[in-house]
mmCIF file of C-alpha atoms in Angstrom:
data_model
loop_
_atom_site.group_PDB
_atom_site.id
_atom_site.type_symbol
_atom_site.label_atom_id
_atom_site.label_comp_id
_atom_site.label_asym_id
_atom_site.label_seq_id
_atom_site.Cartn_x
_atom_site.Cartn_y
_atom_site.Cartn_z
ATOM 1 C CA MET J 1 -1.091 21.768 -15.295
ATOM 2 C CA LYS J 2 -2.782 24.309 -12.654
ATOM 3 C CA ARG J 3 -5.594 22.144 -11.412
ATOM 4 C CA ASN J 4 -2.908 19.308 -11.163
ATOM 5 C CA LEU J 5 -0.722 20.791 -8.667
ATOM 6 C CA GLN J 6 -4.268 22.295 -6.964
ATOM 7 C CA ILE J 7 -4.566 18.870 -6.099
ATOM 8 C CA LYS J 8 -1.760 17.765 -4.933
ATOM 9 C CA GLU J 9 -1.509 20.988 -2.949
ATOM 10 C CA LEU J 10 -4.628 19.904 -1.313
ATOM 11 C CA PHE J 11 -3.760 16.274 -0.699
ATOM 12 C CA LEU J 12 -0.413 17.426 1.488
ATOM 13 C CA LYS J 13 -2.046 20.311 3.027
ATOM 14 C CA ASN J 14 -4.805 17.791 4.200
ATOM 15 C CA PHE J 15 -2.760 14.846 5.178
ATOM 16 C CA ASP J 16 0.676 15.881 6.809
ATOM 17 C CA LYS J 17 2.899 13.613 6.369
ATOM 18 C CA PRO J 18 0.623 10.238 6.192
ATOM 19 C CA VAL J 19 1.841 7.119 7.539
ATOM 20 C CA THR J 20 0.201 3.197 6.805
ATOM 21 C CA GLU J 21 -2.184 2.051 9.132
ATOM 22 C CA LEU J 22 -0.328 -1.260 9.365
ATOM 23 C CA LYS J 23 0.793 -1.721 12.414
ATOM 24 C CA PHE J 24 4.319 -2.655 13.006
ATOM 25 C CA LYS J 25 7.663 -2.893 15.023
ATOM 26 C CA ASN J 26 10.652 -3.209 12.438
ATOM 27 C CA LEU J 27 11.354 -4.039 8.642
ATOM 28 C CA TYR J 28 10.419 -7.639 8.967
ATOM 29 C CA GLU J 29 6.822 -6.999 10.278
ATOM 30 C CA LEU J 30 6.578 -4.774 7.996
ATOM 31 C CA ILE J 31 7.103 -6.529 4.724
ATOM 32 C CA VAL J 32 4.533 -9.064 6.083
ATOM 33 C CA CYS J 33 2.115 -6.799 6.591
ATOM 34 C CA VAL J 34 2.337 -5.445 3.169
ATOM 35 C CA MET J 35 2.451 -8.786 1.538
ATOM 36 C CA LEU J 36 -0.749 -10.180 3.876
ATOM 37 C CA SER J 37 -2.661 -6.714 2.815
ATOM 38 C CA ALA J 38 -2.578 -7.570 -1.126
ATOM 39 C CA GLN J 39 -6.502 -7.232 -1.228
ATOM 40 C CA CYS J 40 -7.177 -7.553 1.961
ATOM 41 C CA THR J 41 -7.636 -4.327 4.970
ATOM 42 C CA ASP J 42 -4.990 -3.167 7.103
ATOM 43 C CA LYS J 43 -7.797 -3.663 9.775
ATOM 44 C CA ARG J 44 -7.796 -7.379 8.821
ATOM 45 C CA VAL J 45 -4.140 -7.225 8.880
ATOM 46 C CA ASN J 46 -3.618 -5.807 11.925
ATOM 47 C CA LEU J 47 -5.891 -8.591 13.738
ATOM 48 C CA ILE J 48 -4.077 -11.097 11.976
ATOM 49 C CA THR J 49 -0.590 -9.568 13.027
ATOM 50 C CA PRO J 50 -0.224 -9.614 17.173
ATOM 51 C CA ASP J 51 -0.211 -13.609 17.232
ATOM 52 C CA LEU J 52 1.546 -13.988 13.976
ATOM 53 C CA PHE J 53 4.244 -12.722 15.147
ATOM 54 C CA LYS J 54 4.275 -13.949 18.511
ATOM 55 C CA ALA J 55 4.729 -17.632 16.189
ATOM 56 C CA TYR J 56 7.433 -16.388 14.139
ATOM 57 C CA PRO J 57 9.575 -13.699 15.520
ATOM 58 C CA ASP J 58 11.953 -12.940 13.116
ATOM 59 C CA ILE J 59 12.683 -13.578 9.555
ATOM 60 C CA LYS J 60 14.931 -17.001 9.945
ATOM 61 C CA SER J 61 11.393 -18.539 12.575
ATOM 62 C CA LEU J 62 9.470 -17.526 9.117
ATOM 63 C CA ALA J 63 11.951 -19.180 7.068
ATOM 64 C CA ASN J 64 11.568 -22.495 9.125
ATOM 65 C CA ALA J 65 7.914 -22.308 9.598
ATOM 66 C CA ASN J 66 5.496 -25.212 9.338
ATOM 67 C CA LEU J 67 3.034 -24.005 6.245
ATOM 68 C CA ALA J 68 -0.301 -25.773 7.757
ATOM 69 C CA SER J 69 0.582 -23.742 11.204
ATOM 70 C CA LEU J 70 1.679 -20.701 9.194
ATOM 71 C CA LYS J 71 -1.713 -21.094 7.445
ATOM 72 C CA SER J 72 -3.420 -21.390 10.460
ATOM 73 C CA TYR J 73 -2.342 -17.444 11.622
ATOM 74 C CA ILE J 74 -3.512 -16.338 8.703
ATOM 75 C CA GLN J 75 -6.451 -18.063 7.627
ATOM 76 C CA SER J 76 -8.844 -14.989 7.743
ATOM 77 C CA CYS J 77 -7.041 -12.983 5.328
ATOM 78 C CA SER J 78 -7.834 -12.968 2.053
ATOM 79 C CA PHE J 79 -5.850 -15.646 -0.670
ATOM 80 C CA PHE J 80 -3.916 -16.773 2.528
ATOM 81 C CA ASN J 81 -2.654 -20.278 0.822
ATOM 82 C CA ASN J 82 -1.156 -18.567 -1.343
ATOM 83 C CA LYS J 83 0.273 -15.879 0.969
ATOM 84 C CA ALA J 84 1.685 -18.401 3.091
ATOM 85 C CA GLN J 85 3.519 -20.242 0.287
ATOM 86 C CA ASN J 86 4.983 -16.758 -0.202
ATOM 87 C CA LEU J 87 6.057 -15.755 2.951
ATOM 88 C CA ILE J 88 7.909 -18.915 3.913
ATOM 89 C CA LYS J 89 9.481 -18.846 -0.331
ATOM 90 C CA MET J 90 10.344 -14.733 0.704
ATOM 91 C CA ALA J 91 11.648 -15.314 4.160
ATOM 92 C CA LYS J 92 13.768 -18.287 2.402
ATOM 93 C CA ALA J 93 15.182 -16.080 -0.209
ATOM 94 C CA VAL J 94 16.049 -13.389 2.143
ATOM 95 C CA CYS J 95 17.805 -15.589 4.485
ATOM 96 C CA GLU J 96 19.769 -17.508 1.743
ATOM 97 C CA ASN J 97 20.104 -14.842 -0.933
ATOM 98 C CA PHE J 98 20.356 -11.342 1.424
ATOM 99 C CA ASP J 99 22.480 -12.648 4.666
ATOM 100 C CA GLY J 100 19.049 -12.485 6.656
ATOM 101 C CA LYS J 101 18.292 -9.013 5.796
ATOM 102 C CA ILE J 102 15.780 -7.646 3.989
ATOM 103 C CA PRO J 103 16.965 -5.746 1.420
ATOM 104 C CA LEU J 104 16.249 -2.088 0.349
ATOM 105 C CA ASN J 105 16.390 -1.178 -3.545
ATOM 106 C CA GLU J 106 13.751 -2.156 -5.524
ATOM 107 C CA LYS J 107 15.057 -5.278 -7.745
ATOM 108 C CA ASP J 108 16.048 -7.334 -4.858
ATOM 109 C CA LEU J 109 12.775 -6.892 -3.049
ATOM 110 C CA LYS J 110 10.693 -7.590 -6.340
ATOM 111 C CA SER J 111 13.076 -11.025 -6.455
ATOM 112 C CA LEU J 112 11.273 -11.962 -3.623
ATOM 113 C CA ALA J 113 8.000 -14.681 -4.182
ATOM 114 C CA GLY J 114 4.963 -12.580 -3.473
ATOM 115 C CA VAL J 115 6.508 -9.424 -3.665
ATOM 116 C CA GLY J 116 5.679 -7.074 -6.730
ATOM 117 C CA GLN J 117 6.289 -3.405 -7.659
ATOM 118 C CA LYS J 118 3.256 -2.100 -5.262
ATOM 119 C CA THR J 119 4.472 -4.272 -2.464
ATOM 120 C CA ALA J 120 8.511 -3.454 -2.818
ATOM 121 C CA HIS J 121 6.959 0.530 -3.137
ATOM 122 C CA VAL J 122 4.966 0.788 -0.378
ATOM 123 C CA VAL J 123 8.308 -0.929 1.679
ATOM 124 C CA LEU J 124 10.210 1.522 0.752
ATOM 125 C CA ILE J 125 8.167 4.799 0.947
ATOM 126 C CA GLU J 126 7.533 3.364 4.646
ATOM 127 C CA TRP J 127 10.592 2.348 5.545
ATOM 128 C CA CYS J 128 12.564 4.932 3.907
ATOM 129 C CA GLY J 129 10.819 7.849 2.913
ATOM 130 C CA ALA J 130 11.641 7.174 -0.453
ATOM 131 C CA ASN J 131 9.961 9.326 -3.590
ATOM 132 C CA PHE J 132 7.652 6.386 -4.926
ATOM 133 C CA MET J 133 4.170 5.869 -5.937
ATOM 134 C CA ALA J 134 2.023 2.803 -4.981
ATOM 135 C CA VAL J 135 -1.286 2.017 -6.657
ATOM 136 C CA ASP J 136 -4.084 -0.002 -4.601
ATOM 137 C CA THR J 137 -7.491 -0.158 -5.229
ATOM 138 C CA HIS J 138 -7.774 3.099 -3.616
ATOM 139 C CA VAL J 139 -5.160 5.237 -5.408
ATOM 140 C CA PHE J 140 -6.230 3.567 -8.667
ATOM 141 C CA ARG J 141 -10.043 4.687 -7.705
ATOM 142 C CA VAL J 142 -9.101 8.242 -6.603
ATOM 143 C CA SER J 143 -6.624 9.279 -9.521
ATOM 144 C CA HIS J 144 -8.959 7.474 -12.181
ATOM 145 C CA ARG J 145 -11.784 9.769 -10.763
ATOM 146 C CA LEU J 146 -10.142 12.913 -10.347
ATOM 147 C CA ASN J 147 -8.860 12.369 -14.074
ATOM 148 C CA LEU J 148 -5.370 12.635 -12.950
ATOM 149 C CA SER J 149 -4.944 9.587 -15.252
ATOM 150 C CA LYS J 150 -7.046 7.510 -17.860
ATOM 151 C CA ALA J 151 -4.229 4.045 -17.343
ATOM 152 C CA LYS J 152 -6.005 0.766 -17.416
ATOM 153 C CA THR J 153 -3.420 -0.946 -15.378
ATOM 154 C CA PRO J 154 -1.999 0.092 -11.575
ATOM 155 C CA GLU J 155 1.121 -0.077 -13.336
ATOM 156 C CA ALA J 156 0.632 2.428 -15.806
ATOM 157 C CA THR J 157 -1.492 4.210 -13.325
ATOM 158 C CA GLU J 158 1.950 4.809 -11.365
ATOM 159 C CA GLU J 159 3.425 6.343 -14.427
ATOM 160 C CA ASP J 160 1.171 9.056 -14.456
ATOM 161 C CA LEU J 161 0.884 10.065 -10.862
ATOM 162 C CA THR J 162 4.603 9.658 -11.041
ATOM 163 C CA ARG J 163 5.070 12.092 -13.849
ATOM 164 C CA ILE J 164 2.500 14.419 -13.169
ATOM 165 C CA PHE J 165 3.194 15.191 -9.261
ATOM 166 C CA LYS J 166 7.428 14.425 -8.821
ATOM 167 C CA ASP J 167 7.768 14.917 -5.986
ATOM 168 C CA ASN J 168 6.938 13.824 -1.808
ATOM 169 C CA LEU J 169 5.269 11.144 -3.874
ATOM 170 C CA ASN J 170 5.781 8.949 -0.413
ATOM 171 C CA TYR J 171 3.375 11.251 1.229
ATOM 172 C CA LEU J 172 0.906 11.314 -1.594
ATOM 173 C CA HIS J 173 0.439 7.846 -2.457
ATOM 174 C CA GLN J 174 -0.224 7.745 1.782
ATOM 175 C CA ALA J 175 -3.132 10.557 1.344
ATOM 176 C CA MET J 176 -4.391 9.110 -1.628
ATOM 177 C CA VAL J 177 -4.751 5.498 0.168
ATOM 178 C CA LEU J 178 -6.652 7.153 3.179
ATOM 179 C CA PHE J 179 -8.665 9.415 1.017
ATOM 180 C CA GLY J 180 -9.698 6.908 -1.007
ATOM 181 C CA ARG J 181 -10.701 4.641 2.302
ATOM 182 C CA TYR J 182 -12.901 6.922 4.354
ATOM 183 C CA THR J 183 -13.843 9.938 1.934
ATOM 184 C CA CYS J 184 -13.931 8.678 -2.066
ATOM 185 C CA LYS J 185 -14.840 5.840 -1.441
ATOM 186 C CA ALA J 186 -15.994 3.206 -4.148
ATOM 187 C CA LYS J 187 -19.855 3.357 -2.665
ATOM 188 C CA LYS J 188 -21.730 6.529 -1.462
ATOM 189 C CA PRO J 189 -17.786 8.659 -1.724
ATOM 190 C CA LEU J 190 -18.600 11.711 1.145
ATOM 191 C CA CYS J 191 -18.810 14.103 -1.839
ATOM 192 C CA LYS J 192 -19.993 16.894 0.428
ATOM 193 C CA GLU J 193 -17.106 16.715 3.068
ATOM 194 C CA CYS J 194 -14.865 16.390 0.244
ATOM 195 C CA PHE J 195 -11.861 18.799 0.367
ATOM 196 C CA LEU J 196 -10.993 18.268 -3.726
ATOM 197 C CA ASN J 197 -15.056 18.386 -4.630
ATOM 198 C CA HIS J 198 -14.763 22.260 -6.508
ATOM 199 C CA LEU J 199 -11.828 20.246 -8.326
ATOM 200 C CA CYS J 200 -13.967 16.998 -9.348
ATOM 201 C CA THR J 201 -15.518 15.729 -12.369
ATOM 202 C CA SER J 202 -16.051 12.770 -11.878
ATOM 203 C CA LYS J 203 -19.494 10.636 -13.282
ATOM 204 C CA ASP J 204 -19.600 9.205 -10.047
ATOM 205 C CA LYS J 205 -19.523 12.583 -8.192
ATOM 206 C CA GLU J 206 -22.769 12.730 -5.537
ATOM 207 C CA ILE J 207 -24.310 16.095 -5.832
#
């Protein structure tokens, strides 16, 4: 469909090979950041992680972490109780099942505690440049406002976007995240400044 192709091209043109706003130095830090970022802002995660990574600099130290101590580092993060438990379980599984090396395929990543499809895809997108789509709240909102999907779940929305866009999914995912975060916001979207204004028919559109 011509309109969908125009949307794709405009995303790629306006966001030049975008990357996540999460700050990380290695694969271990990336997976921890992505797990913490679920239903939490990247800005908040970036405030938490410097002290967290000083205390637990690698997967082995995280696997051996004391739960209460770990919670104290991430308590300003949403759902920190669950996340702390999952981080330790994830790290233990990496040490026990993958010889201390974080796996880089979807199936093995999803076998880890706290790592669902979205988290696995974001890790593979950011670390490997994999041709995957990942749907967070921003991507879900943007894709529905632009009538790219009518699906009720993130997983089904991901299928729609993957089918429509086919390639450059890693860049399109991140472009849609940033677009949803700063332009096509949940409240008061910046429609007058939007480069997709002429293609948008959303009922939320502010004229």
